[in-house]
C-alpha cells in the first residue's frame, strides 16, 4: 500500500510536480527520486503543487531541504503552491515560509518563474 | 479526589515505515475519541509519526524484524502516547532547535521531526537504556493549563 503519488508535468523550462496523498518517511524516497530526476536533467525551475497532498511529515520536508541549495546554485528554485491549511501549518511550524516562496495556485508560481526569465 | 477513568490501548508493530499510515490512523482516531478537535488529533498523529520514524531510522536502522510498542492512555484531561523500542538509543533531547539556514547549506534532512514533536505536543520526555528499553512519552492535555 502506498498512499502517495508524484506526477510530473513540464511547461516550457519549468517542471511541475503534483504531489498527491501522504508524504511521510515511507513515501519520501519517491518524491526524492522525482526531484533527483529533474536535477539530473538540469531542469531546476520547479513548482511543487500540493493541492492533493493530504499529509506531510518532516521526512517530506527534509526532501526539500536536501535539494534546495543545489538547485539554487544552478540558478533554479523550488516554488511551492496550492497547499491546504493543514499542510501549510507544518511548513510554517518549521519556518519554511522564510526559505521558500509559497503561492496560492500553480499559475502564480509559474508566472513568478516566467517574470524572472 | 475524583478518580478519573483511564482508557488504555496497546499495539505492537514491526519497525517499518510501511506501518506509519496505519499508526497515524490509529492514534488519530483515539485522539478524536478522547475528545480532541480534528486539528489537535492531526497534530498528535504527526508527532507520533515523527517519534516512530526516529525509532525506525535511528534505533532500528530500518530492520523490520524489530518491533515497536505503542501504548496510548487517556483520561478526560490528558492524552499520553508511549513509544518503546529496544534498539540503539540516541538522545534527541540534546538536539538543538534546527537552524534551517544551516540545514539548507548542508543539505541535511534529519532533526526536523524532533522540533515538530516539541512544538505539537505539550510534553515530550525521553528515557534511554540502549539495547534494553528506550522510551519517548508524548503528552497533550485536553484542557490547556491543566498539568
Tab-separated table of C-alpha atoms in Angstrom:
chain	number	residue	atom	x	y	z
A	1	UNK	CA	0.000	0.000	0.000
A	2	UNK	CA	1.338	3.382	-0.930
A	3	UNK	CA	-0.923	6.366	-0.482
A	4	UNK	CA	1.312	8.698	-2.408
A	5	UNK	CA	1.797	9.731	-5.996
A	6	UNK	CA	4.065	12.197	-7.835
A	7	UNK	CA	3.090	13.324	-11.303
A	8	UNK	CA	5.374	15.439	-13.443
A	9	UNK	CA	4.285	17.983	-15.997
A	10	UNK	CA	6.751	20.090	-17.975
A	11	UNK	CA	5.712	23.574	-19.002
A	12	UNK	CA	8.463	25.219	-21.058
A	13	UNK	CA	11.554	25.244	-18.899
A	14	UNK	CA	9.523	24.890	-15.702
A	15	UNK	CA	8.638	21.454	-14.333
A	16	UNK	CA	5.626	20.973	-12.114
A	17	UNK	CA	5.475	18.113	-9.652
A	18	UNK	CA	1.969	17.333	-8.418
A	19	UNK	CA	2.000	15.578	-5.075
A	20	UNK	CA	-0.972	13.505	-4.014
A	21	UNK	CA	-1.735	11.641	-0.809
A	22	UNK	CA	0.561	11.133	2.150
A	23	UNK	CA	4.187	12.237	2.157
A	24	UNK	CA	5.973	10.558	5.055
A	25	UNK	CA	9.173	8.589	5.689
A	26	UNK	CA	7.751	5.728	3.649
A	27	UNK	CA	6.893	7.737	0.576
A	28	UNK	CA	9.575	10.472	0.741
A	29	UNK	CA	12.009	8.408	-1.427
A	30	UNK	CA	9.501	8.610	-4.318
A	31	UNK	CA	9.487	12.387	-4.091
A	32	UNK	CA	13.265	12.443	-3.708
A	33	UNK	CA	13.597	10.336	-6.838
A	34	UNK	CA	11.369	12.713	-8.832
A	35	UNK	CA	13.437	15.733	-7.776
A	36	UNK	CA	16.684	13.888	-8.439
A	37	UNK	CA	15.496	13.092	-11.935
A	38	UNK	CA	14.759	16.759	-12.641
A	39	UNK	CA	18.134	17.884	-11.303
A	40	UNK	CA	19.964	15.299	-13.383
A	41	UNK	CA	18.152	16.592	-16.476
A	42	UNK	CA	19.197	20.081	-15.404
A	43	UNK	CA	15.563	21.126	-15.081
A	44	UNK	CA	15.899	23.271	-11.995
A	45	UNK	CA	12.874	25.543	-12.236
A	46	UNK	CA	10.427	23.525	-10.233
A	47	UNK	CA	6.933	24.110	-8.908
A	48	UNK	CA	5.707	21.623	-6.327
A	49	UNK	CA	1.936	21.685	-6.407
A	50	UNK	CA	0.252	20.313	-3.313
A	51	UNK	CA	-3.478	20.699	-3.896
A	52	UNK	CA	-3.972	16.946	-3.460
A	53	UNK	CA	-1.433	16.449	-0.708
A	54	UNK	CA	-3.231	15.335	2.452
A	55	UNK	CA	-0.309	14.945	4.781
A	56	UNK	CA	3.347	15.823	5.191
A	57	UNK	CA	5.806	14.879	7.922
A	58	UNK	CA	9.355	16.090	8.455
A	59	UNK	CA	10.620	13.311	6.189
A	60	UNK	CA	8.839	15.065	3.314
A	61	UNK	CA	10.068	18.485	4.369
A	62	UNK	CA	13.585	17.088	4.559
A	63	UNK	CA	13.473	16.250	0.849
A	64	UNK	CA	13.031	19.953	0.025
A	65	UNK	CA	15.968	20.795	2.290
A	66	UNK	CA	18.128	18.156	0.633
A	67	UNK	CA	17.835	19.710	-2.825
A	68	UNK	CA	17.222	23.401	-2.460
A	69	UNK	CA	20.773	24.651	-2.244
A	70	UNK	CA	21.996	22.636	-5.218
A	71	UNK	CA	19.009	23.829	-7.259
A	72	UNK	CA	19.570	27.472	-6.340
A	73	UNK	CA	23.263	27.202	-7.121
A	74	UNK	CA	22.189	26.182	-10.618
A	75	UNK	CA	20.020	29.312	-10.844
A	76	UNK	CA	16.850	27.376	-10.280
A	77	UNK	CA	14.343	27.309	-7.459
A	78	UNK	CA	11.626	25.200	-5.898
A	79	UNK	CA	8.432	27.180	-5.537
A	80	UNK	CA	5.529	25.750	-3.597
A	81	UNK	CA	1.880	26.099	-4.456
A	82	UNK	CA	-1.682	25.194	-3.597
A	83	UNK	CA	-1.142	23.719	-0.155
A	84	UNK	CA	-4.003	23.076	2.221
A	85	UNK	CA	-4.111	24.889	5.534
A	86	UNK	CA	-3.185	21.679	7.301
A	87	UNK	CA	-0.080	21.115	5.185
A	88	UNK	CA	0.876	24.805	5.369
A	89	UNK	CA	0.773	24.623	9.155
A	90	UNK	CA	3.562	22.024	9.160
A	91	UNK	CA	5.706	24.098	6.780
A	92	UNK	CA	5.042	27.126	8.938
A	93	UNK	CA	5.971	25.409	12.215
A	94	UNK	CA	9.411	24.695	10.819
A	95	UNK	CA	9.947	28.172	9.414
A	96	UNK	CA	9.800	27.168	5.746
A	97	UNK	CA	7.895	30.246	4.558
A	98	UNK	CA	11.057	32.300	5.101
A	99	UNK	CA	13.064	29.972	2.845
A	100	UNK	CA	10.588	29.116	0.093
A	101	UNK	CA	8.146	31.147	-1.929
A	102	UNK	CA	4.638	29.816	-1.432
A	103	UNK	CA	1.837	30.629	-3.879
A	104	UNK	CA	-1.903	30.131	-3.664
A	105	UNK	CA	-2.008	28.429	-7.018
A	106	UNK	CA	0.214	26.844	-9.595
A	107	UNK	CA	-0.253	29.550	-12.204
A	108	UNK	CA	1.027	32.231	-9.798
A	109	UNK	CA	4.150	30.149	-9.142
A	110	UNK	CA	4.644	29.650	-12.899
A	111	UNK	CA	4.166	33.347	-13.544
A	112	UNK	CA	6.862	34.139	-10.994
A	113	UNK	CA	9.324	31.939	-12.843
A	114	UNK	CA	8.355	33.486	-16.158
A	115	UNK	CA	8.788	37.047	-14.930
A	116	UNK	CA	12.354	36.281	-13.879
A	117	UNK	CA	13.180	34.631	-17.201
B	1	UNK	CA	-10.270	13.472	44.663
B	2	UNK	CA	-12.425	12.104	41.918
B	3	UNK	CA	-10.843	9.103	40.279
B	4	UNK	CA	-10.520	9.637	36.555
B	5	UNK	CA	-11.464	6.884	34.191
B	6	UNK	CA	-8.342	5.796	32.349
B	7	UNK	CA	-8.511	4.244	28.883
B	8	UNK	CA	-5.570	2.198	27.737
B	9	UNK	CA	-4.758	0.738	24.346
B	10	UNK	CA	-1.608	-1.069	23.256
B	11	UNK	CA	-0.297	-2.154	19.889
B	12	UNK	CA	2.940	-3.756	18.780
B	13	UNK	CA	4.040	-3.461	15.182
B	14	UNK	CA	7.077	-4.242	13.027
B	15	UNK	CA	9.537	-1.376	12.770
B	16	UNK	CA	8.836	-0.398	9.163
B	17	UNK	CA	7.837	2.871	7.536
B	18	UNK	CA	5.171	0.836	5.770
B	19	UNK	CA	3.205	0.940	9.035
B	20	UNK	CA	3.283	4.702	9.553
B	21	UNK	CA	-0.021	5.336	7.815
B	22	UNK	CA	-1.761	2.715	9.962
B	23	UNK	CA	-0.210	4.141	13.136
B	24	UNK	CA	-1.358	7.658	12.281
B	25	UNK	CA	-4.907	6.450	11.660
B	26	UNK	CA	-4.896	4.520	14.915
B	27	UNK	CA	-3.631	7.445	17.011
B	28	UNK	CA	-5.780	9.989	15.246
B	29	UNK	CA	-8.961	8.008	15.871
B	30	UNK	CA	-8.098	7.516	19.527
B	31	UNK	CA	-7.385	11.249	19.908
B	32	UNK	CA	-10.796	12.082	18.460
B	33	UNK	CA	-12.382	9.542	20.774
B	34	UNK	CA	-10.591	11.165	23.700
B	35	UNK	CA	-12.243	14.462	22.796
B	36	UNK	CA	-9.717	16.398	20.721
B	37	UNK	CA	-10.738	18.507	17.748
B	38	UNK	CA	-9.634	17.402	14.254
B	39	UNK	CA	-6.650	19.760	14.171
B	40	UNK	CA	-5.255	18.612	17.518
B	41	UNK	CA	-5.836	14.976	16.537
B	42	UNK	CA	-3.831	15.608	13.346
B	43	UNK	CA	-1.030	17.135	15.403
B	44	UNK	CA	-0.882	14.178	17.779
B	45	UNK	CA	-0.806	11.748	14.832
B	46	UNK	CA	2.033	13.744	13.224
B	47	UNK	CA	4.049	13.807	16.463
B	48	UNK	CA	3.648	10.036	16.851
B	49	UNK	CA	4.653	9.534	13.198
B	50	UNK	CA	7.825	11.555	13.878
B	51	UNK	CA	8.653	9.575	17.018
B	52	UNK	CA	8.115	6.218	15.271
B	53	UNK	CA	10.094	7.366	12.218
B	54	UNK	CA	13.018	8.204	14.513
B	55	UNK	CA	12.886	4.727	16.059
B	56	UNK	CA	12.658	3.013	12.647
B	57	UNK	CA	15.574	5.020	11.237
B	58	UNK	CA	17.914	5.575	14.155
B	59	UNK	CA	17.224	2.911	16.772
B	60	UNK	CA	16.396	0.015	14.440
B	61	UNK	CA	18.226	1.127	11.278
B	62	UNK	CA	15.275	0.041	9.106
B	63	UNK	CA	15.348	-3.518	10.419
B	64	UNK	CA	11.690	-4.524	10.079
B	65	UNK	CA	12.205	-7.601	12.248
B	66	UNK	CA	12.479	-5.286	15.239
B	67	UNK	CA	9.273	-4.305	16.986
B	68	UNK	CA	7.881	-1.041	18.314
B	69	UNK	CA	5.408	-0.902	21.195
B	70	UNK	CA	2.874	1.859	21.227
B	71	UNK	CA	0.856	2.479	24.378
B	72	UNK	CA	-1.883	5.056	24.465
B	73	UNK	CA	-3.636	6.057	27.639
B	74	UNK	CA	-6.012	8.882	28.148
B	75	UNK	CA	-8.349	10.446	30.656
B	76	UNK	CA	-10.733	13.361	30.292
B	77	UNK	CA	-7.744	15.639	30.762
B	78	UNK	CA	-4.639	14.029	29.410
B	79	UNK	CA	-3.639	12.025	26.330
B	80	UNK	CA	-0.365	10.166	26.594
B	81	UNK	CA	1.434	8.075	23.974
B	82	UNK	CA	4.448	5.991	24.955
B	83	UNK	CA	6.665	4.592	22.202
B	84	UNK	CA	9.067	1.896	23.320
B	85	UNK	CA	11.906	0.170	21.487
B	86	UNK	CA	14.890	-1.931	22.434
B	87	UNK	CA	17.246	-0.548	19.824
B	88	UNK	CA	20.317	1.575	19.827
B	89	UNK	CA	19.352	4.726	21.681
B	90	UNK	CA	20.124	8.276	20.742
B	91	UNK	CA	19.343	11.333	22.736
B	92	UNK	CA	17.185	13.745	20.783
B	93	UNK	CA	16.677	15.826	23.920
B	94	UNK	CA	20.190	17.133	23.409
B	95	UNK	CA	19.493	18.247	19.870
B	96	UNK	CA	19.157	21.998	19.500
B	97	UNK	CA	16.355	23.637	17.573
B	98	UNK	CA	17.271	23.174	13.916
B	99	UNK	CA	18.853	26.074	12.117
B	100	UNK	CA	17.134	25.910	8.730
B	101	UNK	CA	19.709	28.061	7.035
B	102	UNK	CA	22.463	25.702	8.114
B	103	UNK	CA	20.322	22.747	7.087
B	104	UNK	CA	19.943	24.179	3.641
B	105	UNK	CA	23.688	24.663	3.208
B	106	UNK	CA	24.468	21.183	4.419
B	107	UNK	CA	21.547	19.570	2.548
B	108	UNK	CA	20.555	17.926	5.818
B	109	UNK	CA	17.284	16.104	6.071
B	110	UNK	CA	17.003	14.919	9.659
B	111	UNK	CA	16.342	16.528	13.003
B	112	UNK	CA	13.271	18.464	11.917
B	113	UNK	CA	10.923	15.867	13.407
B	114	UNK	CA	12.125	16.372	16.952
B	115	UNK	CA	11.421	20.059	16.702
B	116	UNK	CA	7.949	19.291	15.318
B	117	UNK	CA	7.209	16.897	18.194
B	118	UNK	CA	8.211	19.510	20.741
B	119	UNK	CA	6.064	22.119	19.047
B	120	UNK	CA	2.978	19.964	18.554
B	121	UNK	CA	2.842	18.301	21.965
B	122	UNK	CA	2.666	19.743	25.485
B	123	UNK	CA	5.358	17.409	26.804
B	124	UNK	CA	7.993	15.208	25.165
B	125	UNK	CA	10.073	13.084	27.521
B	126	UNK	CA	12.765	10.556	26.736
B	127	UNK	CA	14.337	7.763	28.740
B	128	UNK	CA	17.228	5.762	27.352
B	129	UNK	CA	18.746	2.435	28.121
B	130	UNK	CA	20.172	1.376	24.724
B	131	UNK	CA	19.569	-2.250	23.810
B	132	UNK	CA	17.268	-2.690	26.812
B	133	UNK	CA	14.486	-0.142	26.660
B	134	UNK	CA	14.208	3.325	25.150
B	135	UNK	CA	11.042	5.308	25.557
B	136	UNK	CA	9.575	8.533	24.323
B	137	UNK	CA	6.445	9.784	26.034
B	138	UNK	CA	4.300	12.331	24.200
B	139	UNK	CA	1.649	14.177	26.184
B	140	UNK	CA	-1.115	16.514	25.154
B	141	UNK	CA	-3.650	17.986	27.553
B	142	UNK	CA	-7.278	18.211	26.624
B	143	UNK	CA	-7.790	21.331	28.674
B	144	UNK	CA	-4.780	23.609	28.292
B	145	UNK	CA	-3.279	24.671	31.558
B	146	UNK	CA	-4.153	21.530	33.472
B	147	UNK	CA	-0.948	19.746	34.291
